mmCIF file of C-alpha atoms in Angstrom:
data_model
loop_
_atom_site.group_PDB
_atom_site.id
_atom_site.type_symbol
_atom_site.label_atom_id
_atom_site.label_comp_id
_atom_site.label_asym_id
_atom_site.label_seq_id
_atom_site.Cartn_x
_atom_site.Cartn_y
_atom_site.Cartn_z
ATOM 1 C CA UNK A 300 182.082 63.011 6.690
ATOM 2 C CA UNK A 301 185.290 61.836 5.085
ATOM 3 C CA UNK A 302 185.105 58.992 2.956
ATOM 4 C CA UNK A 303 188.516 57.455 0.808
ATOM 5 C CA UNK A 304 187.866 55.865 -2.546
ATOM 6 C CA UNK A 305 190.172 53.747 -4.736
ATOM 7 C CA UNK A 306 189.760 53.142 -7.725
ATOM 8 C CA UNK A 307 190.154 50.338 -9.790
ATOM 9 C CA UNK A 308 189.419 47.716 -7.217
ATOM 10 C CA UNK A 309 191.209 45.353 -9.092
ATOM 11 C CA UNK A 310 194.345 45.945 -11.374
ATOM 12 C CA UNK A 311 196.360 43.488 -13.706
ATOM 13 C CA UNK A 312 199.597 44.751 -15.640
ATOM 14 C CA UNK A 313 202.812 42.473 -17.256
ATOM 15 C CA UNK A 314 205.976 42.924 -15.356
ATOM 16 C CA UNK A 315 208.012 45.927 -16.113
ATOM 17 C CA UNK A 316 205.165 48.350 -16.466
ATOM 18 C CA UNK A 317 205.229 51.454 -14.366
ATOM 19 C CA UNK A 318 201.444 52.118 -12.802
ATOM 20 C CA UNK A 319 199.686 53.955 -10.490
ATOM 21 C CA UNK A 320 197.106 53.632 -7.980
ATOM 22 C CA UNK A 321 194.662 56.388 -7.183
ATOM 23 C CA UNK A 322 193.034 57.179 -3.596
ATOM 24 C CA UNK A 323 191.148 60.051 -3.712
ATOM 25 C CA UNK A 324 188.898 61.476 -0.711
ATOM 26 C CA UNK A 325 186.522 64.083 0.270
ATOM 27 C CA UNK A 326 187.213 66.373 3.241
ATOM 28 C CA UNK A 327 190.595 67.925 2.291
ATOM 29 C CA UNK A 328 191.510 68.799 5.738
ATOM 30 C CA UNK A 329 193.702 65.923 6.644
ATOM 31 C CA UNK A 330 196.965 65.495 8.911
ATOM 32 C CA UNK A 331 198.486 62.606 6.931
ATOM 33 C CA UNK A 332 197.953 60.065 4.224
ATOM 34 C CA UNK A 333 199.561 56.541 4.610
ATOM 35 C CA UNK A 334 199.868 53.843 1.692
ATOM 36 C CA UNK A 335 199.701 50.248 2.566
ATOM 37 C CA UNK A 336 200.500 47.155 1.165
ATOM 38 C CA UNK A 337 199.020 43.999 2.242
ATOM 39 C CA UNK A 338 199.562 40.486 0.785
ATOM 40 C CA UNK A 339 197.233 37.502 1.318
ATOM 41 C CA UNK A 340 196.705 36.267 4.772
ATOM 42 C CA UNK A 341 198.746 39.251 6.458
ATOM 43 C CA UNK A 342 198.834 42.322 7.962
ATOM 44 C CA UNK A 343 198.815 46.175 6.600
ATOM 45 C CA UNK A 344 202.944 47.198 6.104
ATOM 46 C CA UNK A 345 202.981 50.784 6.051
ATOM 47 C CA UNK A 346 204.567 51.779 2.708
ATOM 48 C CA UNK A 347 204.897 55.640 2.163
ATOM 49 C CA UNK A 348 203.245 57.980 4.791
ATOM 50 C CA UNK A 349 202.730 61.798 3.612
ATOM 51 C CA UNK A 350 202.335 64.750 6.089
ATOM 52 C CA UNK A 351 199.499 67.137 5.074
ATOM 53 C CA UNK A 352 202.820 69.866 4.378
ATOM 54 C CA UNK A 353 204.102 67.168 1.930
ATOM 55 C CA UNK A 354 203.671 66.914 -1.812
ATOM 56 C CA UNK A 355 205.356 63.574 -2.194
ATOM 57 C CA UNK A 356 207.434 61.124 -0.760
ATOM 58 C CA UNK A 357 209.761 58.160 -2.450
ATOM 59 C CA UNK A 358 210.980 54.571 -0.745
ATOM 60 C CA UNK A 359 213.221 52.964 -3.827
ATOM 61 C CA UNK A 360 210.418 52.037 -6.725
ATOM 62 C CA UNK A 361 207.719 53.686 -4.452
ATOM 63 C CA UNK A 362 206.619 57.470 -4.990
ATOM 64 C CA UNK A 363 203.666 59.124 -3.373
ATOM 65 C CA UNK A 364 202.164 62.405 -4.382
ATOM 66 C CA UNK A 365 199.422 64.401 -2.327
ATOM 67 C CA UNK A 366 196.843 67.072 -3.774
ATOM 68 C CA UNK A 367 195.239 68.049 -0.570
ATOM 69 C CA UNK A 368 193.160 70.613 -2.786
ATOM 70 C CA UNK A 369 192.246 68.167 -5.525
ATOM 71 C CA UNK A 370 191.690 65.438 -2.395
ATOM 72 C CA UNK A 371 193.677 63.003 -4.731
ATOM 73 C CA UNK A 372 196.831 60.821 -3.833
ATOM 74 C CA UNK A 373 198.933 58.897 -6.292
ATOM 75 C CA UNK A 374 200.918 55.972 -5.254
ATOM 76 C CA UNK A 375 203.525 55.307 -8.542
ATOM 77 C CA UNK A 376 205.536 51.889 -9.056
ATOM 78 C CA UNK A 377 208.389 52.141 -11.208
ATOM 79 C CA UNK A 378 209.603 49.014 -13.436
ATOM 80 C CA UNK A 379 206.609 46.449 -11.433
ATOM 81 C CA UNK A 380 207.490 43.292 -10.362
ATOM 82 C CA UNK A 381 205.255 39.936 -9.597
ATOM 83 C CA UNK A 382 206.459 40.436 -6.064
ATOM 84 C CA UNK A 383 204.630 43.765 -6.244
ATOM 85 C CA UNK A 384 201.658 41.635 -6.279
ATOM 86 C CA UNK A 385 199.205 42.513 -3.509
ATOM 87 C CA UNK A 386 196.197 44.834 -2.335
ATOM 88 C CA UNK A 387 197.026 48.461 -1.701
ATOM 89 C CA UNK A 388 194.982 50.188 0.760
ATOM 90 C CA UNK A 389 195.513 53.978 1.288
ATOM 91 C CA UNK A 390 194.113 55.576 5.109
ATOM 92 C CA UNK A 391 194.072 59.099 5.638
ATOM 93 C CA UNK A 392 193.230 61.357 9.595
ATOM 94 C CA UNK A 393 192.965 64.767 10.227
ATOM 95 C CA UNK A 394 195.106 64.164 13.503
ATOM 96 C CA UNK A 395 192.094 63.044 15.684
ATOM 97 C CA UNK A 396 192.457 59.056 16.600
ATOM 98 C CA UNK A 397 190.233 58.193 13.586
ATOM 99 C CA UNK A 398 191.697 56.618 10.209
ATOM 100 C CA UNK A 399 189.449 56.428 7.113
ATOM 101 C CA UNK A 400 190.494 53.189 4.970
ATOM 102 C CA UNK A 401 190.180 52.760 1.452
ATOM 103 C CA UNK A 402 188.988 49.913 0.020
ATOM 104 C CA UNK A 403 191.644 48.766 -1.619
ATOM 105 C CA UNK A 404 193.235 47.986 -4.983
ATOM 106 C CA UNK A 405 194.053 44.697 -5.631
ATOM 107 C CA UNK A 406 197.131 44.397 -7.434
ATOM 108 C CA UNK A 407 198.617 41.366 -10.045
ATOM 109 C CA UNK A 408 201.760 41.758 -11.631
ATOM 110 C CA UNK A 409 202.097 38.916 -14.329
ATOM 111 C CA UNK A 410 205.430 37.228 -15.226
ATOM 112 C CA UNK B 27 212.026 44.423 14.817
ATOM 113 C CA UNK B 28 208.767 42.689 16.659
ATOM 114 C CA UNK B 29 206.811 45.787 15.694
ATOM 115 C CA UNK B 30 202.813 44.755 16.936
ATOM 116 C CA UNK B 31 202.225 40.961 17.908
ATOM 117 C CA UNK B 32 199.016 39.467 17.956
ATOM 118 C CA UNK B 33 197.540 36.232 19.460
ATOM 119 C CA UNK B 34 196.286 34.218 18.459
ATOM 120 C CA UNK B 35 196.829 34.353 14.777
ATOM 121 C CA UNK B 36 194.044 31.680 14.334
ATOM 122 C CA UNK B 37 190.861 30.393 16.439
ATOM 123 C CA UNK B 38 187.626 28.643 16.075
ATOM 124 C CA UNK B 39 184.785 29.491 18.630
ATOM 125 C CA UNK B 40 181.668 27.908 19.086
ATOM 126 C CA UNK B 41 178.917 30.548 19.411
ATOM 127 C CA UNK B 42 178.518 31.623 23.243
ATOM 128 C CA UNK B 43 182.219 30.699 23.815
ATOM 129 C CA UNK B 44 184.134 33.703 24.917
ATOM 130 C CA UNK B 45 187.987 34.506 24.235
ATOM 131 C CA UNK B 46 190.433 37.370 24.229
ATOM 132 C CA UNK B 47 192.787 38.382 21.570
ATOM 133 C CA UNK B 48 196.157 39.754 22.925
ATOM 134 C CA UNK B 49 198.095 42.577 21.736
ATOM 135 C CA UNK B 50 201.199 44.406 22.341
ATOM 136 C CA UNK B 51 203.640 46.419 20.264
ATOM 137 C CA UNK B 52 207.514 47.621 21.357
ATOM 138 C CA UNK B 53 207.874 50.828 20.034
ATOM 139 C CA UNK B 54 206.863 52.867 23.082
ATOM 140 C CA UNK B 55 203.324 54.181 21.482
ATOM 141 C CA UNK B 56 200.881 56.078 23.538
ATOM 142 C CA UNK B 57 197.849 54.861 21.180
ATOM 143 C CA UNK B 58 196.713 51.566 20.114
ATOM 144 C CA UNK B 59 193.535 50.510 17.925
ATOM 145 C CA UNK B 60 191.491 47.597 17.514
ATOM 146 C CA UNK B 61 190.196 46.877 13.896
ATOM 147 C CA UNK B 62 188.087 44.192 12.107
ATOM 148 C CA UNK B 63 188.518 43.715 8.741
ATOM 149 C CA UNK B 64 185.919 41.907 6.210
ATOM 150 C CA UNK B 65 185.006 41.320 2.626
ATOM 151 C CA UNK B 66 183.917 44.704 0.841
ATOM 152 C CA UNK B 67 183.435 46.304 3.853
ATOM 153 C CA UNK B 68 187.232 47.429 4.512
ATOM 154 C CA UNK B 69 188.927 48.290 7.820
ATOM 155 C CA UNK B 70 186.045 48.989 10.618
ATOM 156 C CA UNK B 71 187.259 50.027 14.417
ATOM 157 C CA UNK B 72 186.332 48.335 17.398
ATOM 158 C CA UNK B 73 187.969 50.683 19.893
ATOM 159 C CA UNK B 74 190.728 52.868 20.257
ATOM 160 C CA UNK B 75 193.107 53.425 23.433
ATOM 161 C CA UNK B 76 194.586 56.496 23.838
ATOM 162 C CA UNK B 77 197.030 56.073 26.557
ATOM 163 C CA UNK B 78 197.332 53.534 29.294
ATOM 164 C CA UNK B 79 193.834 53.418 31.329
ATOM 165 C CA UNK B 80 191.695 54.818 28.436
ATOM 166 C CA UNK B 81 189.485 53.067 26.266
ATOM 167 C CA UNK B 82 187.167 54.449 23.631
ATOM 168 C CA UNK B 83 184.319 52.862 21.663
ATOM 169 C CA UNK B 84 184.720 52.893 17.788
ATOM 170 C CA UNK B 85 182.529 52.424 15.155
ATOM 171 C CA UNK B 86 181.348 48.743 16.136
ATOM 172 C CA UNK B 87 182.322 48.079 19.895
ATOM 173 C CA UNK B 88 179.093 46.180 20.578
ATOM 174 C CA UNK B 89 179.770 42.776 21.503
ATOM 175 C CA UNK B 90 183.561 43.514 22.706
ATOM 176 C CA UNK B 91 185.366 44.562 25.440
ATOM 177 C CA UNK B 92 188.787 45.912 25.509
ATOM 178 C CA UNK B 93 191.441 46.387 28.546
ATOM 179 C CA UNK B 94 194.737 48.478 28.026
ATOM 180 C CA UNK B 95 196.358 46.685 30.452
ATOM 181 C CA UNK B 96 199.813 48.521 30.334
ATOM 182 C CA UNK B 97 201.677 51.103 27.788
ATOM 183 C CA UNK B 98 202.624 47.925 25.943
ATOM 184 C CA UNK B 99 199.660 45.677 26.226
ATOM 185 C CA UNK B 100 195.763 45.816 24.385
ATOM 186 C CA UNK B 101 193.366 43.003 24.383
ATOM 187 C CA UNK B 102 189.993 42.489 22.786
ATOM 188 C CA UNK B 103 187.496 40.259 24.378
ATOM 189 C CA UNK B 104 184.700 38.514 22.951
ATOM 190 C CA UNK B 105 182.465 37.483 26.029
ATOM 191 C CA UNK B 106 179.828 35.356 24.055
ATOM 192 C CA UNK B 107 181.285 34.845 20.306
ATOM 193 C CA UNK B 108 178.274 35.156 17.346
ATOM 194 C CA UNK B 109 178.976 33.716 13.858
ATOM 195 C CA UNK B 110 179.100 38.197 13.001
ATOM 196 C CA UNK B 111 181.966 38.368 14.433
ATOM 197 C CA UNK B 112 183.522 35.746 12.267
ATOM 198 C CA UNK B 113 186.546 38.039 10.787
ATOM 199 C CA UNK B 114 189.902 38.981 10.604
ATOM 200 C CA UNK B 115 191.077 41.312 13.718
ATOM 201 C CA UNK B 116 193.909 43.702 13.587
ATOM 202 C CA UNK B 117 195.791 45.822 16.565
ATOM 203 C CA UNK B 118 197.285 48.735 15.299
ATOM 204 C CA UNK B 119 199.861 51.459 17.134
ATOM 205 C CA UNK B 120 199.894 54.944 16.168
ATOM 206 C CA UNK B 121 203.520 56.962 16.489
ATOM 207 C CA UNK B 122 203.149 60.264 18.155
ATOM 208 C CA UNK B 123 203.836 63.095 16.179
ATOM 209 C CA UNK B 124 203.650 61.958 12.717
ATOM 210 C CA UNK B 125 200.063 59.765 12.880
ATOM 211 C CA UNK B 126 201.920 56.447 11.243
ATOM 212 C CA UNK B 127 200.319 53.367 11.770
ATOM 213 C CA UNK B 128 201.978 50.504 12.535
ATOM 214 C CA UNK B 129 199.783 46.718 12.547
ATOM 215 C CA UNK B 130 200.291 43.266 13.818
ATOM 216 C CA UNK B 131 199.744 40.049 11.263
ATOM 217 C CA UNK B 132 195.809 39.767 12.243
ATOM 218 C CA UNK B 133 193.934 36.873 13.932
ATOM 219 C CA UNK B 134 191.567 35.044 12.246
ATOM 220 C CA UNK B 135 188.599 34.073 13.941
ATOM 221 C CA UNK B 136 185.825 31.755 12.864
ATOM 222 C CA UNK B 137 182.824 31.277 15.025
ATOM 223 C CA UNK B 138 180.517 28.478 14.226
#
């Protein structure tokens, strides 16, 4: 059974720092691995989405890496920002209809 | 760029009342999802669509219904409301091919 972990739950860094956020999970036979974002009282915005091919992918400050064989992702943020502020939640599927969530990591950027 | 749109994005029930939470999305997916989401336990699914006419039961249907009423279109129903199912919904849309997700804003629903 596939079960997604991320760790810390909870994350506090001054602005300017470069971080990452870990998602790791068990069954390494997975189709994709999406990174979300999701600030207070809102919905999931899909941030970075990796194909099971993929080793990484980038969107501006964003870069995603993928270990299928280590069943580890890395979400990196370059040069954080208090408007980076907000829970990141990782899902991964093998390619059937079901998505495994992460818990989250709830991210504060301070000023 | 509507994306997914939920309705409505808040509601208060008293328990036994019934309602139905509407969802549609504009990017021409075949699949749609239903999730509830709640404190420490993550993202759970209610039920999953496939394609227009198909339903499936998730990992906790009971107390829900769902129609896929068109291509566009996926509501959840809650026929007689229980303070449990006090929570924050989500519809999702899947893109065919790659697996992305795509999710509305939510709906909040309190049941007294």
């Amino acid at each position: 059974k596939q079960e997604v972990t991320q760790i810390p739950a909870a994350l506090s860094v001054p602005e300017g720092e470069n971080l990452v956020l870990n998602c790791s999970f068990t069954d390494s036979a997975i189709y994709n691995l999406q990174w979300f974002r999701q600030d207070p009282g809102k919905g999931l915005t899909s941030l970075l989405l990796i194909q099971s091919s993929q080793r990484e992918q980038t969107s501006g400050r964003l870069n995603a890496s993928l270990d299928k064989s280590s069943g580890r992702s890395t979400l990196y943020i370059a040069a954080s920002q208090p408007g980076d502020s907000a829970t990141y939640l990782c899902a991964v599927t093998s390619g059937t209809y079901k998505y495994i969530f992460g818990t989250g990591t709830r991210l504060k950027v301070l000023a | 760029n509507a994306g997914v749109t939920q309705t409505p994005k808040f509601q208060v029930l008293k328990t036994g009342q019934s309602m139905t939470l509407q969802c549609a999305q504009d990017m021409n997916h075949n699949s749609m999802y239903w999730y509830r989401q709640d404190p420490g336990m993550g993202l759970r699914l209610i039920y999953y669509s496939a394609s227009e006419g198909t339903t499936d039961k998730g990992e906790v249907p009971n107390g829900y219904n769902v129609s896929r009423l068109n291509k566009r279109e996926f509501s959840l129903r809650l026929e007689s409301a229980a303070p449990s199912q006090t929570s924050v919904y989500f519809c999702a849309s899947r893109r065919y091919g790659t697996g992305e997700l795509f999710f509305g804003e939510g709906s909040r629903l309190t049941v007294l």
